[in-house]
Amino acid sequence: MLEVKDLHISFHTFAGEVQAIRGINFDLYEGETLAIVGESGSGKSVTTKSIMKLLPTSNSEIKKGEILFKDKDIVRSTEKEMQKIRGKDISMIFQDPMTSLNPTMTVGKQIMEPLLKHQRLGKNEAKKRALHLLELVGIPKPEVRMKQYPHQFSGGMRQRVVIAIALACAPKILIADEPTTALDVTIQGQILDLMKELQKQIETSIIFITHDLGVVANVADRVAVMYGGKIVEIGTVDEIFYNPQHPYTWGLISSMPSLDETEDELYVIPGSPPDLLNPPKGDAFAPRNAYAMKIDLEQEPPMFKISNTHYAATWLLHPDAPKVEPPADIQERMHMFAKGEI
């Protein structure tokens, strides 16, 4: 469905050039959910906004790379061409539904908008379809709700409306940028279940952005782990959770809360993410990596192949590197995942 090839994105600031994305590659397949995970500032949202061509034109620049959709390079698409793609072929759900919804328009009109623009439906047909979409996303009394404004809905209901708008034209790709972050745990579970159910019905491919690995385990088919503007590990959800290879992935898994009440505090990865105004020469994770070697400070590791679907960028996978097993607590976490305790 989508190919991202050697993508480099920079932001021009008063302090200098921030190299936010530094050469990432990934594919998205038909009907799958690809989760992109990592700390804040790792480049997750910048990557997905570039797919929609929603980065600010005033200070951002795609310096290199391709984003291929239907064999056409989005990087070189005009704004007019993108307006035909956004909402119809590729849709996006943002973190905060209140910033996505127009407070001055009824919810019904906002759901009808993409149907009128992209599907060329008549008003009556668009209204029927909007009612069906509200029912589909689990909003009761859709005839009444159609005439109401966003402020009359709860946070969870607003997010359901945003999902209805995003799915109105049955897009080929749905990008969900931390869609459950602002919601409580119960509503979060309902929204995730809803997205999985709707994905089956409209056969869309999903890119799911999150920093919550617990969410990833429940929704993803494959996982890409981002750090310092790069993908440092990618594989199926089972490979990432049961056989992680990158020390950064080990740290993310360690920092997850479990159902074990004996733990007094969560693990925290020491140090801070790299300054992308001056990206490090070698492996960006080296200063925070307890297993870093001399080469990590001098040379960036390539993506080493672990299986046909699993790759990781760490010198620990080089044939000449010392054999390092994941720490005992990581291995314990892997067993917890297997038993459903996380």
Coordinates of C-alpha atoms in Angstrom, one line a residue, residues 112-226:
M112 CA -21.1 14.8 5.5
E113 CA -18.3 17.1 4.3
P114 CA -15.9 14.4 2.9
L115 CA -18.8 12.5 1.4
L116 CA -20.0 15.6 -0.5
K117 CA -16.5 16.5 -1.6
H118 CA -14.9 13.1 -2.5
Q119 CA -17.8 10.8 -3.1
R120 CA -20.0 13.4 -4.9
L121 CA -23.1 12.2 -3.0
G122 CA -26.3 14.2 -2.9
K123 CA -27.2 15.8 0.4
N124 CA -29.9 13.2 1.3
E125 CA -27.6 10.3 0.4
A126 CA -24.7 11.9 2.4
K127 CA -27.0 12.4 5.4
K128 CA -28.1 8.7 5.3
R129 CA -24.4 7.6 5.1
A130 CA -23.5 10.0 8.0
L131 CA -26.2 8.4 10.2
H132 CA -24.9 5.0 9.3
L133 CA -21.4 6.0 10.2
L134 CA -22.5 7.3 13.6
E135 CA -24.3 4.0 14.3
L136 CA -21.2 2.1 13.1
V137 CA -18.9 3.9 15.7
G138 CA -21.4 3.2 18.5
I139 CA -23.0 6.6 19.0
P140 CA -26.6 6.2 20.3
K141 CA -29.5 8.2 19.0
P142 CA -27.6 9.3 15.8
E143 CA -30.6 11.3 14.4
V144 CA -30.4 13.6 17.5
R145 CA -26.6 13.6 17.7
M146 CA -26.3 14.6 14.0
K147 CA -27.7 18.1 14.9
Q148 CA -25.5 18.6 17.9
Y149 CA -22.1 20.4 18.2
P150 CA -18.8 19.0 19.4
H151 CA -19.0 20.6 22.8
Q152 CA -22.2 18.6 23.5
F153 CA -20.2 15.3 23.3
S154 CA -17.9 13.6 25.8
G155 CA -14.2 13.1 25.0
G156 CA -14.7 9.4 24.0
M157 CA -17.8 10.3 21.9
R158 CA -15.8 13.1 20.1
Q159 CA -13.1 10.7 19.3
R160 CA -15.7 8.3 17.8
V161 CA -17.0 11.2 15.7
V162 CA -13.4 11.9 14.4
I163 CA -13.1 8.2 13.5
A164 CA -16.4 8.3 11.7
I165 CA -15.2 11.3 9.6
A166 CA -11.8 9.6 8.9
L167 CA -13.6 6.4 7.7
A168 CA -16.4 8.2 5.8
C169 CA -14.8 7.5 2.4
A170 CA -13.4 4.0 3.3
P171 CA -9.8 5.1 2.9
K172 CA -7.0 2.7 1.9
I173 CA -4.8 4.0 4.7
L174 CA -5.8 5.3 8.1
I175 CA -3.1 7.1 10.2
A176 CA -4.0 7.1 14.0
D177 CA -1.7 9.5 15.9
E178 CA -2.0 8.5 19.5
P179 CA -5.8 8.5 19.2
T180 CA -6.5 7.3 22.8
T181 CA -3.9 9.4 24.7
A182 CA -6.5 11.9 26.1
L183 CA -9.0 9.2 27.1
D184 CA -9.4 7.2 30.2
V185 CA -8.5 3.5 30.2
T186 CA -12.0 2.1 29.8
I187 CA -12.9 4.4 26.9
Q188 CA -9.4 3.7 25.4
G189 CA -10.2 0.0 25.3
Q190 CA -13.5 0.7 23.6
I191 CA -11.9 2.9 20.9
L192 CA -9.2 0.3 20.2
D193 CA -11.8 -2.5 19.9
L194 CA -13.9 -0.2 17.6
M195 CA -10.9 0.5 15.3
K196 CA -10.0 -3.2 15.0
E197 CA -13.7 -4.1 14.2
L198 CA -14.0 -1.3 11.6
Q199 CA -10.6 -2.2 10.0
K200 CA -12.1 -5.7 9.2
Q201 CA -15.2 -4.1 7.8
I202 CA -13.6 -1.6 5.4
E203 CA -10.3 -3.5 4.9
T204 CA -8.1 -0.5 5.5
S205 CA -4.4 -0.5 6.4
I206 CA -3.5 1.4 9.7
I207 CA -0.4 3.2 10.8
F208 CA -0.8 3.5 14.6
I209 CA 1.4 6.0 16.4
T210 CA 1.8 5.4 20.2
H211 CA 4.3 5.4 23.1
D212 CA 2.2 2.8 24.9
L213 CA 3.6 -0.7 24.2
G214 CA 0.5 -2.2 26.0
V215 CA -1.7 -0.8 23.2
V216 CA 0.7 -2.1 20.6
A217 CA 0.5 -5.7 21.8
N218 CA -3.3 -5.5 21.3
V219 CA -3.6 -3.8 17.9
A220 CA -0.5 -4.3 15.8
D221 CA 0.6 -6.8 13.3
R222 CA 4.1 -5.3 12.9
V223 CA 6.0 -2.8 15.0
A224 CA 8.7 -0.2 14.1
V225 CA 10.7 1.2 17.0
M226 CA 12.0 4.8 16.4

